[in-house]
XYZ file of C-alpha atoms in Angstrom:
609
model
C 94.096 106.440 80.250
C 91.864 103.912 78.447
C 88.821 105.870 79.790
C 90.398 109.238 78.677
C 91.415 107.543 75.074
C 87.697 106.289 75.246
C 86.156 109.648 75.656
C 88.533 111.136 73.032
C 87.279 108.228 70.449
C 83.783 109.092 71.320
C 84.518 112.876 71.300
C 86.068 112.588 67.681
C 83.601 110.091 66.076
C 80.529 112.466 67.270
C 81.967 115.540 66.316
C 82.842 113.643 62.812
C 79.352 112.528 62.617
C 77.766 115.772 63.644
C 79.975 117.458 60.768
C 78.404 115.075 58.373
C 74.903 115.732 59.534
C 74.762 112.386 60.725
C 73.033 110.855 64.037
C 75.759 110.667 67.043
C 73.119 108.363 69.067
C 75.037 104.854 68.441
C 78.894 105.188 67.786
C 79.396 101.517 67.875
C 82.490 101.577 69.840
C 84.028 98.662 70.685
C 87.008 96.181 71.034
C 89.158 95.685 67.962
C 90.062 92.089 66.819
C 92.970 90.437 68.673
C 95.285 90.359 65.391
C 95.138 94.399 65.017
C 96.999 96.971 67.187
C 94.466 99.275 67.264
C 92.933 99.824 70.714
C 89.312 100.475 70.094
C 87.389 100.243 66.710
C 83.598 101.365 65.756
C 81.133 99.430 63.687
C 78.985 102.506 62.943
C 79.123 102.566 59.373
C 77.000 99.473 59.208
C 74.480 101.205 60.858
C 74.736 104.352 58.540
C 75.115 102.505 54.999
C 71.083 102.089 54.858
C 70.855 105.717 55.278
C 73.703 107.068 53.215
C 72.767 104.313 50.373
C 76.537 103.303 49.931
C 78.268 99.908 51.360
C 79.774 100.027 54.603
C 83.279 99.894 53.730
C 82.821 103.209 51.724
C 81.044 104.807 54.733
C 83.932 103.974 57.116
C 86.345 105.463 54.425
C 84.320 108.906 54.681
C 84.078 108.558 58.458
C 87.673 108.257 58.689
C 88.678 111.326 56.604
C 86.125 113.390 58.742
C 87.632 111.850 62.039
C 91.187 112.475 60.920
C 90.473 116.096 60.436
C 88.908 116.134 63.749
C 92.048 114.821 65.227
C 94.321 117.380 63.762
C 92.319 120.269 64.839
C 92.024 119.112 68.400
C 95.552 117.701 69.193
C 94.275 114.738 71.273
C 96.289 113.835 74.395
C 95.644 109.886 73.632
C 93.786 109.456 70.132
C 96.915 109.951 67.252
C 94.979 108.061 64.358
C 92.248 106.468 62.648
C 92.214 104.184 59.972
C 89.957 101.615 58.096
C 89.702 97.843 58.166
C 87.006 97.088 55.577
C 83.669 98.122 57.271
C 85.544 99.067 60.769
C 86.912 102.171 61.924
C 90.282 101.393 63.964
C 91.520 103.812 66.598
C 95.067 104.037 67.513
C 96.916 105.566 70.881
C 99.866 108.107 70.844
C 103.292 107.216 72.653
C 102.203 109.452 75.501
C 99.419 107.032 76.333
C 102.081 103.914 76.530
C 104.185 105.896 78.410
C 101.345 107.399 80.995
C 100.373 103.423 81.374
C 103.473 102.199 82.261
C 103.703 105.434 85.001
C 100.473 104.429 86.291
C 101.334 100.996 86.031
C 103.974 100.810 88.337
C 102.084 101.988 91.485
C 101.429 98.919 93.683
C 97.925 100.504 93.954
C 97.260 100.590 90.161
C 93.759 99.837 89.204
C 92.170 101.358 92.365
C 89.851 104.273 91.445
C 89.315 107.643 93.222
C 87.074 107.737 96.452
C 83.423 107.996 95.111
C 82.032 109.449 98.669
C 79.504 106.957 98.195
C 78.540 103.836 100.989
C 77.550 100.722 99.868
C 76.600 97.661 101.965
C 77.275 93.948 100.356
C 75.129 91.016 101.976
C 76.061 87.957 101.011
C 76.351 83.997 102.231
C 73.841 84.233 105.082
C 73.681 80.763 105.225
C 71.245 79.522 108.144
C 73.482 78.824 111.331
C 72.451 75.527 111.269
C 75.591 73.506 110.603
C 78.529 73.347 108.478
C 78.458 75.426 104.950
C 77.162 73.025 102.653
C 78.718 73.067 99.061
C 75.810 74.211 97.222
C 75.952 77.459 98.831
C 79.825 77.872 97.666
C 78.938 80.207 94.951
C 77.252 82.964 97.310
C 80.751 83.530 99.441
C 82.901 83.581 96.245
C 80.770 85.796 94.217
C 79.672 88.052 97.269
C 83.032 88.571 98.597
C 84.404 89.311 94.614
C 81.683 91.822 94.373
C 82.509 93.448 97.749
C 86.370 93.700 96.511
C 85.486 95.241 92.921
C 82.997 97.332 94.338
C 85.614 98.668 97.039
C 88.276 98.990 94.360
C 86.175 101.100 92.315
C 86.320 103.757 95.024
C 82.865 102.844 97.165
C 82.888 103.018 100.915
C 82.102 98.969 101.187
C 80.845 97.171 104.391
C 80.382 93.331 104.077
C 77.528 91.833 105.995
C 76.130 88.636 106.822
C 72.558 88.459 107.577
C 71.845 85.835 110.388
C 68.397 84.099 110.562
C 68.692 83.759 114.275
C 64.333 83.978 114.827
C 63.078 81.406 112.527
C 61.490 77.459 113.492
C 64.931 76.146 112.580
C 66.770 77.950 114.811
C 64.059 77.075 117.550
C 64.503 73.541 116.649
C 68.024 73.510 117.002
C 67.873 75.579 120.679
C 65.267 73.103 121.880
C 67.269 69.961 120.521
C 71.107 71.245 122.026
C 69.131 71.784 125.522
C 67.107 68.481 125.565
C 69.957 65.980 124.470
C 73.329 65.310 125.087
C 76.302 63.166 123.797
C 74.608 59.908 124.319
C 71.853 60.556 122.734
C 73.841 61.278 119.184
C 74.257 58.673 116.965
C 77.708 59.784 115.364
C 80.455 61.474 116.255
C 81.681 64.719 114.591
C 82.526 64.671 111.128
C 85.341 67.255 111.646
C 87.018 68.678 114.530
C 84.895 72.134 114.633
C 82.191 73.475 116.767
C 79.396 73.475 114.016
C 80.312 70.119 113.085
C 79.839 68.756 116.608
C 76.758 71.284 117.156
C 74.765 70.095 114.033
C 74.471 66.744 115.340
C 71.990 67.917 117.944
C 69.834 70.059 115.026
C 69.630 66.337 112.964
C 68.697 64.702 116.452
C 66.190 67.036 117.254
C 64.225 66.772 113.835
C 64.880 63.042 113.786
C 62.685 62.803 116.914
C 60.191 65.178 115.743
C 59.586 62.520 112.841
C 59.814 59.714 114.584
C 59.093 59.885 118.366
C 55.298 58.857 119.663
C 52.724 61.851 119.033
C 52.502 62.703 122.707
C 56.158 63.397 122.855
C 56.457 65.501 119.748
C 53.515 67.552 121.081
C 55.358 68.361 124.143
C 58.262 69.126 121.949
C 56.374 71.358 119.925
C 55.097 73.263 122.467
C 58.472 74.063 123.756
C 59.590 75.045 120.409
C 56.731 76.965 120.414
C 57.519 78.847 123.379
C 60.956 79.561 122.264
C 59.566 81.150 119.200
C 57.029 83.284 121.103
C 59.724 84.313 123.462
C 61.710 85.885 120.542
C 58.824 87.909 119.291
C 58.039 88.967 123.055
C 61.099 90.442 123.276
C 62.236 88.027 126.165
C 65.985 88.279 127.152
C 66.298 84.999 128.722
C 64.960 83.371 125.120
C 67.652 85.670 123.124
C 70.173 84.481 125.257
C 69.561 80.998 124.985
C 69.090 80.767 121.247
C 72.365 83.374 121.356
C 74.126 80.527 122.725
C 73.719 77.930 120.051
C 73.661 80.379 116.963
C 76.995 82.023 117.844
C 78.810 78.825 118.419
C 77.485 77.480 115.315
C 78.501 81.227 113.511
C 81.974 80.862 114.792
C 82.682 77.684 113.136
C 80.871 78.878 109.974
C 83.296 81.894 110.341
C 86.475 79.656 110.100
C 85.148 77.696 107.018
C 84.833 80.967 105.177
C 87.983 82.568 106.161
C 89.736 79.681 104.254
C 88.046 80.894 101.082
C 88.556 83.605 102.349
C 85.461 85.324 102.933
C 85.415 87.836 105.862
C 83.001 90.412 107.091
C 82.455 93.562 108.588
C 79.397 92.489 110.506
C 76.868 89.660 111.178
C 73.596 91.411 111.719
C 71.021 88.979 113.657
C 67.478 89.160 112.535
C 66.534 89.466 115.906
C 67.681 93.053 116.134
C 64.921 94.172 114.176
C 62.593 92.383 116.451
C 64.117 93.918 119.408
C 63.957 97.235 118.447
C 60.502 97.351 117.413
C 60.993 97.930 113.930
C 59.384 94.779 112.741
C 56.340 95.779 114.347
C 56.130 98.979 112.754
C 56.645 97.336 109.391
C 53.606 95.096 109.938
C 51.112 97.930 111.183
C 52.337 99.959 107.847
C 52.007 96.856 105.849
C 48.218 96.308 107.296
C 47.051 99.977 106.623
C 48.071 99.594 102.849
C 45.072 99.049 100.334
C 47.124 95.616 99.420
C 46.727 94.257 102.411
C 44.245 91.378 103.021
C 43.477 88.820 105.726
C 43.133 85.186 103.834
C 43.948 81.853 105.104
C 44.583 83.168 108.804
C 47.296 85.439 107.992
C 47.748 88.865 106.475
C 48.911 89.088 102.848
C 49.710 91.872 100.718
C 48.473 91.234 96.973
C 51.357 92.611 94.604
C 49.480 92.292 91.047
C 50.618 95.893 90.598
C 54.213 94.987 90.564
C 53.632 92.107 88.250
C 54.003 89.467 91.282
C 51.011 86.968 91.269
C 51.734 85.294 94.472
C 50.464 87.151 97.881
C 53.481 87.886 100.629
C 52.412 86.596 103.836
C 53.945 88.866 106.264
C 52.073 88.393 109.836
C 50.575 85.265 111.341
C 47.016 84.818 112.662
C 48.931 84.735 116.312
C 50.610 88.073 115.661
C 53.998 86.614 114.939
C 56.202 88.204 112.100
C 57.706 86.161 109.309
C 61.242 86.231 108.148
C 60.470 88.398 105.360
C 58.433 90.991 107.887
C 62.109 91.215 109.539
C 63.966 91.639 106.458
C 62.041 94.651 105.451
C 62.940 96.286 108.917
C 66.487 95.356 107.998
C 66.345 96.708 104.268
C 64.925 99.938 105.892
C 67.770 100.205 108.031
C 70.271 99.306 105.227
C 68.657 102.403 103.537
C 68.921 104.782 106.240
C 72.696 103.868 106.732
C 74.060 103.505 103.469
C 73.796 104.917 99.870
C 73.622 101.566 98.097
C 72.764 98.190 99.133
C 73.684 94.887 97.274
C 72.387 91.264 97.785
C 73.583 87.997 96.469
C 71.100 85.644 96.447
C 70.811 81.938 95.246
C 68.116 81.664 92.232
C 65.408 79.867 94.456
C 65.235 83.621 96.103
C 64.307 85.196 93.470
C 60.579 85.240 93.729
C 61.356 86.482 97.254
C 63.678 89.201 96.204
C 60.870 90.151 93.816
C 58.441 90.429 96.555
C 60.410 92.408 98.746
C 61.575 95.113 95.879
C 57.720 95.519 95.293
C 56.956 95.619 99.163
C 59.824 98.230 99.712
C 58.486 100.576 97.058
C 55.007 100.089 98.501
C 56.371 101.284 102.106
C 57.647 104.606 100.221
C 61.453 103.491 99.694
C 63.967 104.284 96.964
C 64.462 100.657 95.687
C 66.872 102.214 92.925
C 69.171 102.193 96.406
C 68.823 97.895 96.212
C 70.763 95.678 93.683
C 70.733 92.105 93.725
C 73.076 89.737 92.177
C 71.223 86.492 91.483
C 73.713 83.215 91.079
C 72.674 79.909 89.892
C 73.781 76.702 91.744
C 77.201 74.996 91.238
C 76.961 70.859 90.039
C 80.089 69.087 91.445
C 81.861 66.265 89.340
C 81.030 62.555 89.884
C 83.338 60.524 92.075
C 84.968 61.164 95.432
C 83.085 64.540 96.057
C 79.641 62.977 95.715
C 79.092 62.058 99.487
C 80.440 62.577 103.138
C 78.987 60.142 105.119
C 75.403 60.580 104.281
C 75.362 64.604 105.039
C 75.904 66.113 101.775
C 79.277 68.189 100.788
C 80.570 70.609 102.832
C 82.618 73.702 101.461
C 85.368 72.119 103.686
C 85.429 69.191 101.669
C 85.802 70.843 98.525
C 88.378 73.067 99.344
C 90.412 70.163 101.057
C 89.970 68.065 97.458
C 91.063 71.330 96.039
C 94.553 71.526 97.887
C 95.252 68.050 97.988
C 94.807 67.840 94.310
C 96.662 71.104 93.785
C 99.522 69.580 95.954
C 99.739 66.521 93.410
C 100.248 68.858 90.629
C 102.564 71.238 92.183
C 104.757 68.353 93.408
C 104.964 66.762 90.097
C 105.696 69.835 88.384
C 108.201 71.067 91.236
C 110.067 67.920 91.906
C 113.074 68.720 90.257
C 113.184 72.348 91.923
C 112.423 70.604 95.280
C 115.525 68.476 94.838
C 117.761 71.153 94.171
C 116.787 72.842 97.270
C 115.171 75.752 95.396
C 111.694 75.252 96.921
C 111.122 73.000 100.299
C 108.035 71.130 101.899
C 106.613 74.373 103.121
C 106.913 76.085 99.693
C 105.045 73.150 98.196
C 102.091 73.447 100.993
C 102.086 77.233 100.626
C 101.548 76.994 96.801
C 98.779 74.169 97.123
C 96.930 76.301 98.861
C 97.225 79.208 96.902
C 96.616 77.395 93.631
C 93.893 74.793 94.894
C 91.936 77.278 96.649
C 92.397 80.059 94.223
C 91.178 77.249 91.384
C 88.317 76.731 93.371
C 87.285 80.619 93.685
C 88.294 81.593 89.810
C 86.612 78.635 88.255
C 83.393 79.767 90.100
C 83.828 83.512 89.903
C 84.692 83.478 86.255
C 81.480 82.222 84.719
C 78.179 84.501 85.260
C 76.542 84.497 87.889
C 73.191 83.494 86.392
C 74.372 80.466 84.199
C 74.654 77.154 85.967
C 77.974 75.739 86.016
C 79.677 71.947 86.836
C 82.708 72.668 88.523
C 85.543 70.374 86.898
C 88.775 69.301 88.435
C 91.030 69.010 85.330
C 89.815 72.302 84.169
C 90.308 74.402 87.252
C 93.683 73.132 87.780
C 94.970 73.337 84.279
C 98.248 75.113 84.276
C 98.106 75.401 80.794
C 94.633 76.421 80.287
C 92.417 79.705 80.934
C 92.442 79.006 84.593
C 93.595 80.379 87.772
C 97.185 78.574 87.788
C 97.425 79.871 84.259
C 97.062 83.644 85.506
C 98.976 82.954 88.959
C 101.868 81.542 87.028
C 102.150 85.049 85.291
C 102.427 86.820 88.168
C 105.218 84.224 89.670
C 106.770 84.987 86.596
C 107.078 88.514 87.045
C 108.286 88.225 90.534
C 111.041 85.983 89.309
C 112.537 88.251 87.044
C 112.013 91.226 89.357
C 113.921 88.978 91.836
C 116.573 88.201 89.698
C 117.078 91.884 88.612
C 117.316 92.900 92.431
C 119.961 89.761 92.711
C 122.184 91.701 89.990
C 121.375 95.078 91.904
C 119.350 96.294 89.036
C 116.407 98.283 90.573
C 113.073 98.753 88.919
C 113.025 102.284 87.062
C 110.718 104.694 88.233
C 108.737 106.112 85.350
C 107.389 109.790 84.335
C 105.436 110.599 80.829
C 107.685 113.476 79.903
C 111.118 111.953 81.008
C 114.324 112.415 79.007
C 116.648 111.641 81.877
C 117.393 108.379 80.724
C 119.321 105.776 82.924
C 121.033 106.370 86.123
C 124.467 105.078 86.017
C 125.005 105.628 89.577
C 122.983 102.768 90.518
C 119.832 104.722 91.479
C 116.516 104.682 90.230
C 116.330 105.878 86.452
C 113.239 107.624 84.460
C 112.248 105.772 81.351
C 111.706 107.865 78.371
C 108.803 105.617 76.804
C 108.994 105.962 72.875
C 108.698 103.694 70.130
C 112.192 103.225 69.602
C 112.540 101.893 73.576
C 109.576 99.708 73.242
C 109.648 98.811 69.432
C 108.341 95.195 69.907
C 104.544 94.730 68.965
C 104.180 92.329 72.173
C 105.367 94.783 74.458
C 103.013 97.533 73.258
C 100.204 95.075 73.056
C 100.798 94.490 76.930
C 100.902 98.017 77.749
C 97.633 98.384 76.126
C 96.101 95.683 78.319
C 97.527 97.150 81.551
C 96.036 100.462 80.423
C 92.582 98.780 80.304
C 92.163 97.920 83.974
C 90.971 100.824 85.718
C 88.183 100.529 83.257
C 87.673 97.020 83.604
C 87.175 97.659 87.493
C 84.859 100.349 86.802
C 82.648 98.370 84.479
C 82.530 95.259 86.583
C 81.831 97.512 89.618
C 78.848 99.230 87.743
C 77.156 95.935 86.782
C 78.437 93.814 89.554
C 79.959 91.299 87.197
C 83.203 90.453 88.734
C 83.648 87.796 86.139
C 84.738 90.605 83.829
C 87.398 90.823 85.579
C 87.970 87.223 85.463
C 88.219 87.482 81.560
C 90.479 90.243 81.945
C 93.089 88.254 83.911
C 93.122 85.779 80.937
C 93.552 88.593 78.228
C 96.317 90.342 80.273
C 97.944 87.107 81.088
C 97.921 85.944 77.110
C 99.654 89.326 76.271
C 102.030 88.863 79.540
C 103.032 85.435 77.675
C 103.766 86.924 74.583
C 106.011 89.534 75.861
C 107.821 86.940 78.123
C 108.541 85.134 74.995
C 109.659 87.878 72.565
C 111.104 90.209 74.826
C 113.943 89.321 77.045
C 114.521 91.739 79.770
C 117.631 91.405 81.724
C 119.840 90.457 78.626
C 117.848 92.994 76.391
C 120.091 95.131 74.066
C 120.596 98.384 75.747
C 120.574 99.255 79.493
C 117.300 101.711 78.359
C 115.606 99.013 76.640
C 116.367 96.747 79.836
C 114.923 99.288 82.206
C 112.028 99.864 80.059
C 110.836 96.089 79.984
C 111.437 95.692 83.913
C 109.135 98.803 84.197
C 106.577 96.845 82.105
C 107.116 93.939 84.055
C 106.765 95.502 87.272
C 103.334 97.071 86.148
C 102.428 93.667 84.965
C 103.163 92.288 88.388
C 100.735 94.946 90.133
C 98.108 94.523 87.500
C 97.595 90.865 87.871
C 97.929 90.807 91.444
C 95.534 93.448 91.969
C 92.914 91.629 89.408
C 93.535 88.358 91.045
C 92.935 90.152 94.711
C 89.481 91.486 93.532
C 88.683 87.792 92.734
C 90.071 86.821 95.924
C 92.710 84.434 94.571
C 96.344 85.053 96.098
C 99.004 85.959 93.588
C 101.852 83.483 94.423
C 105.513 85.048 94.506
C 106.891 81.236 92.956
C 105.060 78.510 91.500
């Protein structure tokens, strides 16, 4: 509805400008101020004031007259009228706009866009399998999962991939240490009872040994590590199995951690796959034949000055072994062969490598427009309890545990009376604590623009009264509470059709609601419907721009609109059955909209809080 309304506004304004022999290249369409009941506004009078030699308010008046004539002539479905507000044009909708919004909103899948017949692979997280997921990388799976969700909801066919670095020196050191040392050689016990916390001790032991052992012992160890690396390059099956035993165990634990967010993956794509199938060697051969290839400092490198990059890309060592980027080039060409679009979520420390990768793919003749990167900055943690964990840094598990603990304290404080009244039991409290705690972490991180560094603050993230996850989750719980109360009273959520005139079904079946101004007479109800109408357009914009924080901003706006409706518009005690049914339908539409918006962000929508 909103997208159609916007197109009607653009058409009417363009037609009016053409009739006045004025340029139509910049319509100045924007959202109106919150204190108006218009749905869209235009600031184009500012642009035209100099050309017409008149003040913006007078220009707006002339434009409004011309647009009104266009509206009268065209009889748009959703565009009802235009009026001026100083220098601005404000555009109002028809009642059919609200009716169609309500009819669409009571569908549980509301907000999902039509199939685009376009495949997208979203690669995110891809932390090296050397131990538990560190909290410093937490923004990647949270942002990456939300990007994948919003692209999926926008009608694309999405695969979620985790690219596994199982071929580098780190994994060779890990494999050597795992095969060399045993439990008695390790200095501490696992920080947590999960496999990656157990095995990371071998990796730490191996690195400390290489730093502290006698030179002769280190030389022997390095020979063994190099043999593992060479075995991978040579395609030795036994070496792949040795490394794979370590990698797969660590990944299994990392997957359990990420599932807590949750962040799930369709495929874990291993780096060694592109060594074993020969594509990495093919990439290296093609690169050495380019004009940009030079052999310097005992390695093959690419000069990428033509792409504005002053740092060479090393793609082949003097001993003929490949590098991570060489294998990633083969990986990306595989993506291009199998998907229409490829999206990668990367930390800001990988921006140079991403630019080098894009330039090299372009050099190799690929359509790099298929590839889009989402670059994020890192999350700073608050002072105090989260600052250290046994000298090994803060793990994502630690952050999630503390989020649940803090949410549980807040929930128990707020629900103390209800628990005593047997309305909620301890299992309900635990469920809500998980939903609110993890939701607060995800929401607080994904709601910020990825490129901006943020400091995670517990008080803000878990504030039920401020614009946070609990604030939005509480709206969903309120909707569920009203709908449950209606069901208990044998009042059904009505079906809604835009042109319905049947009214209430007194036999107790579903009723059709005729949504007119005399039924939804309050400004709060109409404002809420206008927010609901925006949701599909919000999904489209967030998917096109790969910015899920746009959805987070929207959830706060619809939560504000719903809370105003909740305060001013009693539902089950409405003054008439027709008004009650209409408002009940708005509650159902609000519930679906909020649930689906939170779902895109990876935040659960509790039925009670």
